[in-house]
Amino acid sequence: MGATAIAIPYVVFVWWFSTGAVLALVGLAARHPSAFKWGTAAAFVAAVSGVIVSSRAAEDANAYCAFTCAILLWGTVEMSLLAGWITGPRPEPCPGDCTPASRVGFALQAIAYHELALIATAGLVFAVTSGAPNRLSWWTFAALLVLRQSAKINLFLGVRTLNDELLPQQVRFMRSYFAKKSINPMFPFSIAAATTATVLVAAAALGAKSTFDGVALSLLASLIALGLLEHGFMALPMPVINLWRWSAPVEPAMAAVAAIPAPVHVPPPAPAVPLARPMLNVVQPALEAERPAPPPKAAMSAQKNAAALARQRLEEQFRQAYRQARADAQAQAITGLAAVSVTPPVDPNTTAQGGVP
């Protein structure tokens, strides 16, 4: 019972850690290509050896070993694709002007060799476990193959969330074959099939007659359930990359962009508020309606001429009054001088009574 109880958390951990490990190792492939290739080949051989050894006995430990070796075997084949070693005869982006039928052909050519490698590896696992008491490695690899093919087809037909941020630089061309849509006709059937498989295998695990069968079926049911969850990630706007942020490689260009400080946001100035003119807008039409019509041009000319004549008369009257006042002043001055000149001089020796002392 204890071996069955830890099956679910074990599968969740292996699924999460193995995905992150593959992404982290692929990030090192460009810097150490030879060591990475030899390491991947050694892991492939070790996984196949583990599949063979674990298939010989139907025990709880063998169930965990078979499951883990199948995951390791799958990971080595996936690394060959993500590192750009095994892709297809045309590992290039999809032309933008191709027809839907040509798009299918280009997509197959982009990853054909990798698909053949997966099928060949599945055949190898089937062959080495055929007739063995423990065939969990085969069922695990087969479940991964079916779930991955379903995910690839749905990405090709179109899903809401692509999660293509996890693709390494070597296979970024595969983005051009993904389509972004709210849903595609195949997606509901994929969800229904994965849900049905999860329920059936889980029910078989609950009704297992032996501990080994319970453990093996629990591991398999948990894996299919996680495949169903991955399909759900494609329909929900969830940042899946956050689950493996610790292992996702960061490109130099992206790192340089991230190092640039964010610009300070300066809010734009508030638009000028126009002065309110309610009274003018209301009163002006009324004034314009009550304003009399302008007089004709002839009447305006006559008024201007009359005003000019009146101004000239006033100016002439002012000049005449000024000349008259000036003439009167000059006449008074002349009269005063004449009166002074005819007055006899006073003898200083005379007294006030006119006598001489």
CSV table of C-alpha atoms in Angstrom, one decimal:
chain,number,residue,atom,x,y,z
A,1,MET,CA,0.0,0.0,0.0
A,2,GLY,CA,2.9,2.4,0.8
A,3,ALA,CA,4.4,1.8,-2.7
A,4,THR,CA,1.1,2.7,-4.3
A,5,ALA,CA,0.6,5.8,-2.1
A,6,ILE,CA,3.7,7.5,-3.3
A,7,ALA,CA,3.1,6.8,-7.0
A,8,ILE,CA,1.3,10.0,-7.7
A,9,PRO,CA,3.8,12.4,-6.1
A,10,TYR,CA,6.6,10.5,-7.6
A,11,VAL,CA,5.2,10.8,-11.1
A,12,VAL,CA,4.6,14.5,-10.6
A,13,PHE,CA,8.2,15.1,-9.4
A,14,VAL,CA,9.7,13.0,-12.2
A,15,TRP,CA,7.6,14.9,-14.8
A,16,TRP,CA,8.5,18.3,-13.5
A,17,PHE,CA,12.2,17.6,-12.8
A,18,SER,CA,12.9,15.7,-16.0
A,19,THR,CA,11.4,18.4,-18.2
A,20,GLY,CA,13.5,21.0,-16.4
A,21,ALA,CA,16.6,18.8,-16.7
A,22,VAL,CA,16.1,18.4,-20.4
A,23,LEU,CA,15.8,22.2,-20.9
A,24,ALA,CA,18.9,22.9,-18.8
A,25,LEU,CA,21.0,20.3,-20.6
A,26,VAL,CA,20.0,21.4,-24.0
A,27,GLY,CA,21.1,24.9,-23.0
A,28,LEU,CA,24.6,23.5,-22.6
A,29,ALA,CA,24.6,21.6,-25.9
A,30,ALA,CA,26.0,24.6,-27.9
A,31,ARG,CA,28.9,25.1,-25.5
A,32,HIS,CA,29.9,21.5,-25.1
A,33,PRO,CA,28.6,19.7,-28.2
A,34,SER,CA,30.9,16.6,-28.0
A,35,ALA,CA,30.4,16.0,-24.3
A,36,PHE,CA,26.7,16.4,-24.6
A,37,LYS,CA,26.4,14.0,-27.5
A,38,TRP,CA,28.4,11.3,-25.7
A,39,GLY,CA,26.5,11.9,-22.5
A,40,THR,CA,23.1,11.6,-24.3
A,41,ALA,CA,24.3,8.3,-26.0
A,42,ALA,CA,25.4,6.9,-22.7
A,43,ALA,CA,22.1,7.8,-21.1
A,44,PHE,CA,20.2,6.1,-23.9
A,45,VAL,CA,22.2,2.9,-23.5
A,46,ALA,CA,21.7,3.0,-19.7
A,47,ALA,CA,18.0,3.5,-20.1
A,48,VAL,CA,17.6,0.6,-22.5
A,49,SER,CA,19.6,-1.6,-20.1
A,50,GLY,CA,17.4,-0.5,-17.2
A,51,VAL,CA,14.3,-1.4,-19.3
A,52,ILE,CA,15.6,-4.8,-20.0
A,53,VAL,CA,16.6,-5.6,-16.4
A,54,SER,CA,13.4,-4.2,-14.8
A,55,SER,CA,11.2,-6.1,-17.2
A,56,ARG,CA,12.3,-9.5,-15.7
A,57,ALA,CA,10.4,-9.3,-12.5
A,58,ALA,CA,6.9,-8.1,-11.5
A,59,GLU,CA,7.9,-6.3,-8.2
A,60,ASP,CA,7.2,-2.9,-6.8
A,61,ALA,CA,10.8,-1.7,-7.2
A,62,ASN,CA,10.9,-3.0,-10.7
A,63,ALA,CA,7.8,-1.0,-11.5
A,64,TYR,CA,9.4,2.2,-10.4
A,65,CYS,CA,12.6,1.3,-12.2
A,66,ALA,CA,10.8,0.5,-15.5
A,67,PHE,CA,8.8,3.7,-15.3
A,68,THR,CA,11.9,5.8,-14.6
A,69,CYS,CA,14.0,4.2,-17.4
A,70,ALA,CA,11.2,4.8,-19.9
A,71,ILE,CA,11.1,8.5,-18.9
A,72,LEU,CA,14.9,8.6,-19.3
A,73,LEU,CA,14.8,7.0,-22.7
A,74,TRP,CA,12.1,9.4,-23.8
A,75,GLY,CA,14.2,12.3,-22.6
A,76,THR,CA,17.3,11.3,-24.6
A,77,VAL,CA,15.3,11.2,-27.8
A,78,GLU,CA,13.7,14.5,-27.0
A,79,MET,CA,17.1,16.1,-26.3
A,80,SER,CA,18.2,15.0,-29.8
A,81,LEU,CA,15.4,17.1,-31.3
A,82,LEU,CA,15.7,20.1,-29.0
A,83,ALA,CA,19.5,20.3,-29.5
A,84,GLY,CA,18.9,20.3,-33.3
A,85,TRP,CA,20.7,17.0,-34.0
A,86,ILE,CA,17.8,14.9,-35.2
A,87,THR,CA,15.1,17.0,-36.8
A,88,GLY,CA,14.1,16.5,-40.5
A,89,PRO,CA,15.2,16.9,-44.1
A,90,ARG,CA,14.0,20.5,-44.0
A,91,PRO,CA,14.7,22.1,-40.6
A,92,GLU,CA,13.5,25.5,-41.7
A,93,PRO,CA,10.7,27.9,-41.0
A,94,CYS,CA,7.4,27.5,-42.8
A,95,PRO,CA,7.1,29.7,-45.9
A,96,GLY,CA,4.5,32.4,-45.4
A,97,ASP,CA,2.8,32.0,-48.7
A,98,CYS,CA,2.3,28.2,-48.7
A,99,THR,CA,-1.1,26.5,-49.0
A,100,PRO,CA,-2.6,24.5,-46.2
A,101,ALA,CA,-1.6,21.2,-47.9
A,102,SER,CA,2.0,22.5,-48.4
A,103,ARG,CA,2.1,23.5,-44.8
A,104,VAL,CA,1.4,19.9,-43.7
A,105,GLY,CA,4.2,18.7,-46.0
A,106,PHE,CA,6.7,21.3,-44.7
A,107,ALA,CA,5.8,20.4,-41.1
A,108,LEU,CA,6.5,16.7,-41.7
A,109,GLN,CA,9.8,17.5,-43.4
A,110,ALA,CA,10.9,19.7,-40.5
A,111,ILE,CA,10.7,16.8,-37.9
A,112,ALA,CA,10.4,13.6,-39.9
A,113,TYR,CA,13.7,12.1,-38.7
A,114,HIS,CA,12.8,12.8,-35.1
A,115,GLU,CA,9.4,11.1,-35.6
A,116,LEU,CA,11.1,8.1,-37.1
A,117,ALA,CA,13.6,8.0,-34.1
A,118,LEU,CA,10.6,8.0,-31.7
A,119,ILE,CA,8.9,5.2,-33.6
A,120,ALA,CA,12.2,3.2,-33.7
A,121,THR,CA,12.8,3.6,-30.0
A,122,ALA,CA,9.2,2.5,-29.3
A,123,GLY,CA,9.7,-0.6,-31.4
A,124,LEU,CA,13.0,-1.3,-29.5
A,125,VAL,CA,11.2,-1.0,-26.1
A,126,PHE,CA,8.4,-3.2,-27.4
A,127,ALA,CA,10.9,-5.8,-28.6
A,128,VAL,CA,13.0,-6.0,-25.4
A,129,THR,CA,9.9,-6.3,-23.1
A,130,SER,CA,7.9,-8.6,-25.3
A,131,GLY,CA,6.8,-11.6,-23.2
A,132,ALA,CA,8.3,-10.2,-20.0
A,133,PRO,CA,6.3,-10.1,-16.7
A,134,ASN,CA,6.9,-6.4,-16.4
A,135,ARG,CA,6.0,-4.3,-19.5
A,136,LEU,CA,5.4,-1.0,-17.8
A,137,SER,CA,8.3,0.5,-19.8
A,138,TRP,CA,6.5,-0.2,-23.0
A,139,TRP,CA,3.2,1.2,-21.8
A,140,THR,CA,4.9,4.3,-20.4
A,141,PHE,CA,6.7,5.0,-23.6
A,142,ALA,CA,3.6,4.3,-25.7
A,143,ALA,CA,1.5,6.7,-23.5
A,144,LEU,CA,4.2,9.4,-24.0
A,145,LEU,CA,4.2,8.8,-27.7
A,146,VAL,CA,0.5,9.1,-28.1
A,147,LEU,CA,0.2,12.2,-25.8
A,148,ARG,CA,3.0,13.9,-27.6
A,149,GLN,CA,1.6,13.3,-31.0
A,150,SER,CA,-1.7,14.7,-29.9
A,151,ALA,CA,-0.1,17.8,-28.5
A,152,LYS,CA,1.9,18.3,-31.7
A,153,ILE,CA,-1.2,18.0,-33.9
A,154,ASN,CA,-3.1,20.4,-31.7
A,155,LEU,CA,-0.3,22.9,-31.9
A,156,PHE,CA,-0.3,22.6,-35.6
A,157,LEU,CA,-4.0,23.1,-35.9
A,158,GLY,CA,-4.1,26.0,-33.5
A,159,VAL,CA,-4.5,26.5,-29.7
A,160,ARG,CA,-5.0,29.5,-27.5
A,161,THR,CA,-1.6,29.3,-25.7
A,162,LEU,CA,1.5,27.9,-27.5
A,163,ASN,CA,4.0,27.9,-24.7
A,164,ASP,CA,6.7,28.2,-27.3
A,165,GLU,CA,9.0,30.2,-24.9
A,166,LEU,CA,10.4,26.8,-23.9
A,167,LEU,CA,11.8,26.1,-27.3
A,168,PRO,CA,15.6,26.4,-27.5
A,169,GLN,CA,17.2,28.5,-30.1
A,170,GLN,CA,18.2,25.5,-32.2
A,171,VAL,CA,14.6,24.7,-33.0
A,172,ARG,CA,13.0,28.1,-32.9
A,173,PHE,CA,12.0,27.5,-36.5
A,174,MET,CA,9.3,25.2,-35.3
A,175,ARG,CA,7.3,28.2,-34.0
A,176,SER,CA,6.3,29.0,-37.6
A,177,TYR,CA,4.4,25.7,-37.7
A,178,PHE,CA,2.3,26.5,-34.7
A,179,ALA,CA,-1.1,28.3,-35.0
A,180,LYS,CA,-2.8,30.4,-32.4
A,181,LYS,CA,-6.6,29.9,-32.3
A,182,SER,CA,-9.2,29.8,-29.6
A,183,ILE,CA,-9.8,26.1,-30.3
A,184,ASN,CA,-9.5,23.6,-33.1
A,185,PRO,CA,-11.9,20.7,-34.1
A,186,MET,CA,-9.5,18.1,-32.7
A,187,PHE,CA,-8.9,19.6,-29.3
A,188,PRO,CA,-12.2,18.4,-27.6
A,189,PHE,CA,-11.6,14.9,-28.8
A,190,SER,CA,-8.0,14.9,-27.5
A,191,ILE,CA,-9.3,16.1,-24.1
A,192,ALA,CA,-12.1,13.5,-24.1
A,193,ALA,CA,-9.7,10.6,-25.0
A,194,ALA,CA,-7.1,11.6,-22.4
A,195,THR,CA,-9.8,11.9,-19.7
A,196,THR,CA,-11.3,8.5,-20.6
A,197,ALA,CA,-7.9,6.9,-20.5
A,198,THR,CA,-7.1,8.4,-17.2
A,199,VAL,CA,-10.3,7.3,-15.7
A,200,LEU,CA,-10.1,3.7,-17.0
A,201,VAL,CA,-6.5,3.2,-15.9
A,202,ALA,CA,-7.1,4.7,-12.5
A,203,ALA,CA,-10.1,2.5,-12.1
A,204,ALA,CA,-8.0,-0.5,-13.0
A,205,ALA,CA,-5.4,0.6,-10.4
A,206,LEU,CA,-8.0,0.8,-7.7
A,207,GLY,CA,-9.3,-2.7,-8.6
A,208,ALA,CA,-5.8,-4.3,-9.0
A,209,LYS,CA,-5.4,-7.7,-7.4
A,210,SER,CA,-1.7,-7.4,-6.8
A,211,THR,CA,0.5,-4.7,-5.4
A,212,PHE,CA,2.6,-4.6,-8.5
A,213,ASP,CA,-0.4,-4.1,-10.7
A,214,GLY,CA,-1.6,-1.4,-8.4
A,215,VAL,CA,1.7,0.4,-8.5
A,216,ALA,CA,2.2,0.1,-12.2
A,217,LEU,CA,-1.3,1.2,-13.1
A,218,SER,CA,-1.1,4.1,-10.6
A,219,LEU,CA,2.1,5.3,-12.2
A,220,LEU,CA,0.6,5.0,-15.7
A,221,ALA,CA,-2.6,6.7,-14.7
A,222,SER,CA,-0.7,9.6,-13.1
A,223,LEU,CA,1.3,10.1,-16.3
A,224,ILE,CA,-1.7,10.2,-18.5
A,225,ALA,CA,-3.3,12.7,-16.2
A,226,LEU,CA,-0.3,14.9,-16.5
A,227,GLY,CA,-0.6,14.6,-20.3
A,228,LEU,CA,-4.2,15.8,-19.9
A,229,LEU,CA,-2.9,18.7,-17.8
A,230,GLU,CA,-0.5,19.7,-20.6
A,231,HIS,CA,-3.3,19.7,-23.0
A,232,GLY,CA,-5.2,22.0,-20.6
A,233,PHE,CA,-2.2,24.4,-20.6
A,234,MET,CA,-2.7,24.9,-24.3
A,235,ALA,CA,-6.3,26.1,-23.7
A,236,LEU,CA,-5.7,28.3,-20.7
A,237,PRO,CA,-3.7,31.6,-20.5
A,238,MET,CA,-1.3,30.2,-18.0
A,239,PRO,CA,2.5,31.1,-17.9
A,240,VAL,CA,3.7,27.5,-18.0
A,241,ILE,CA,7.3,28.7,-18.3
A,242,ASN,CA,7.2,29.7,-14.7
A,243,LEU,CA,7.2,26.0,-13.7
A,244,TRP,CA,10.6,25.6,-15.3
A,245,ARG,CA,12.0,29.1,-15.0
A,246,TRP,CA,15.0,27.7,-13.1
A,247,SER,CA,16.1,25.6,-16.1
A,248,ALA,CA,14.9,27.5,-19.2
A,249,PRO,CA,18.0,28.9,-21.1
A,250,VAL,CA,18.2,32.7,-21.3
A,251,GLU,CA,19.5,34.0,-24.6
A,252,PRO,CA,22.2,36.6,-24.6
A,253,ALA,CA,20.0,39.1,-26.4
A,254,MET,CA,17.2,38.6,-23.9
A,255,ALA,CA,19.6,38.9,-21.0
A,256,ALA,CA,20.9,42.2,-22.4
A,257,VAL,CA,17.4,43.5,-22.8
A,258,ALA,CA,16.6,42.5,-19.3
A,259,ALA,CA,19.7,44.3,-18.0
A,260,ILE,CA,18.5,47.6,-19.4
A,261,PRO,CA,16.8,49.7,-16.8
A,262,ALA,CA,13.2,50.4,-17.4
A,263,PRO,CA,12.5,53.9,-18.6
A,264,VAL,CA,10.9,56.2,-16.1
A,265,HIS,CA,7.4,56.8,-17.0
A,266,VAL,CA,6.5,60.5,-17.2
A,267,PRO,CA,2.8,61.1,-17.4
A,268,PRO,CA,1.8,63.3,-20.3
A,269,PRO,CA,0.7,66.9,-19.4
A,270,ALA,CA,-3.0,67.3,-18.9
A,271,PRO,CA,-4.7,68.9,-21.8
A,272,ALA,CA,-5.6,72.5,-21.5
A,273,VAL,CA,-9.1,73.1,-20.4
A,274,PRO,CA,-10.9,75.6,-22.6
A,275,LEU,CA,-12.4,78.6,-20.9
A,276,ALA,CA,-16.1,78.1,-20.3
A,277,ARG,CA,-18.2,80.6,-22.2
A,278,PRO,CA,-21.8,79.7,-21.3
A,279,MET,CA,-23.1,83.3,-21.1
A,280,LEU,CA,-21.5,84.3,-24.4
A,281,ASN,CA,-22.7,81.2,-26.2
A,282,VAL,CA,-26.2,81.8,-25.0
A,283,VAL,CA,-26.5,85.6,-25.1
A,284,GLN,CA,-24.6,86.2,-28.4
A,285,PRO,CA,-27.2,84.5,-30.6
A,286,ALA,CA,-29.9,86.6,-28.9
A,287,LEU,CA,-28.0,89.8,-29.5
A,288,GLU,CA,-27.3,88.9,-33.1
A,289,ALA,CA,-31.0,88.3,-33.5
A,290,GLU,CA,-32.0,91.7,-32.0
A,291,ARG,CA,-29.2,93.7,-33.7
A,292,PRO,CA,-30.6,95.9,-36.5
A,293,ALA,CA,-29.5,95.5,-40.0
A,294,PRO,CA,-26.5,97.7,-41.0
A,295,PRO,CA,-27.4,100.8,-43.0
A,296,PRO,CA,-26.6,101.0,-46.7
A,297,LYS,CA,-23.2,102.2,-47.9
A,298,ALA,CA,-24.7,105.5,-49.4
A,299,ALA,CA,-26.2,106.5,-46.0
A,300,MET,CA,-22.9,105.7,-44.3
A,301,SER,CA,-21.0,108.0,-46.7
A,302,ALA,CA,-23.4,110.9,-46.2
A,303,GLN,CA,-23.1,110.6,-42.4
A,304,LYS,CA,-19.3,110.6,-42.7
A,305,ASN,CA,-19.3,113.7,-44.9
A,306,ALA,CA,-21.7,115.6,-42.5
A,307,ALA,CA,-19.5,114.8,-39.6
A,308,ALA,CA,-16.4,116.0,-41.5
A,309,LEU,CA,-18.1,119.4,-42.3
A,310,ALA,CA,-19.2,119.9,-38.8
A,311,ARG,CA,-15.6,119.3,-37.6
A,312,GLN,CA,-14.3,121.8,-40.1
A,313,ARG,CA,-16.7,124.5,-39.0
A,314,LEU,CA,-15.8,124.0,-35.4
A,315,GLU,CA,-12.1,124.3,-36.2
A,316,GLU,CA,-12.7,127.5,-38.2
A,317,GLN,CA,-14.7,129.1,-35.4
A,318,PHE,CA,-11.9,128.2,-33.0
A,319,ARG,CA,-9.2,129.8,-35.2
A,320,GLN,CA,-11.3,133.0,-35.6
A,321,ALA,CA,-11.8,133.2,-31.8
A,322,TYR,CA,-8.1,132.7,-31.3
A,323,ARG,CA,-7.2,135.4,-33.8
A,324,GLN,CA,-9.7,137.9,-32.3
A,325,ALA,CA,-8.4,137.3,-28.8
A,326,ARG,CA,-4.8,137.8,-29.9
A,327,ALA,CA,-5.7,141.1,-31.8
A,328,ASP,CA,-7.5,142.5,-28.7
A,329,ALA,CA,-4.4,141.7,-26.5
A,330,GLN,CA,-2.1,143.6,-28.9
A,331,ALA,CA,-4.4,146.6,-29.0
A,332,GLN,CA,-4.5,146.9,-25.3
A,333,ALA,CA,-0.7,146.8,-25.1
A,334,ILE,CA,-0.3,149.7,-27.6
A,335,THR,CA,-2.8,151.9,-25.7
A,336,GLY,CA,-0.9,151.4,-22.4
A,337,LEU,CA,2.4,152.5,-24.0
A,338,ALA,CA,0.9,155.7,-25.4
A,339,ALA,CA,-0.6,156.8,-22.1
A,340,VAL,CA,2.8,156.5,-20.5
A,341,SER,CA,4.6,158.6,-23.1
A,342,VAL,CA,2.3,161.8,-22.7
A,343,THR,CA,2.5,162.1,-18.9
A,344,PRO,CA,4.9,165.1,-17.9
A,345,PRO,CA,7.9,164.3,-15.7
A,346,VAL,CA,7.8,165.2,-12.0
A,347,ASP,CA,10.3,167.7,-10.7
A,348,PRO,CA,12.0,166.2,-7.7
A,349,ASN,CA,12.5,169.7,-6.2
A,350,THR,CA,8.8,170.4,-6.0
A,351,THR,CA,6.9,169.7,-2.9
A,352,ALA,CA,3.7,168.0,-2.6
A,353,GLN,CA,1.9,171.4,-2.7
A,354,GLY,CA,3.8,172.3,-5.9
A,355,GLY,CA,6.1,175.0,-4.3
A,356,VAL,CA,9.8,175.3,-4.2
A,357,PRO,CA,11.3,175.1,-0.9
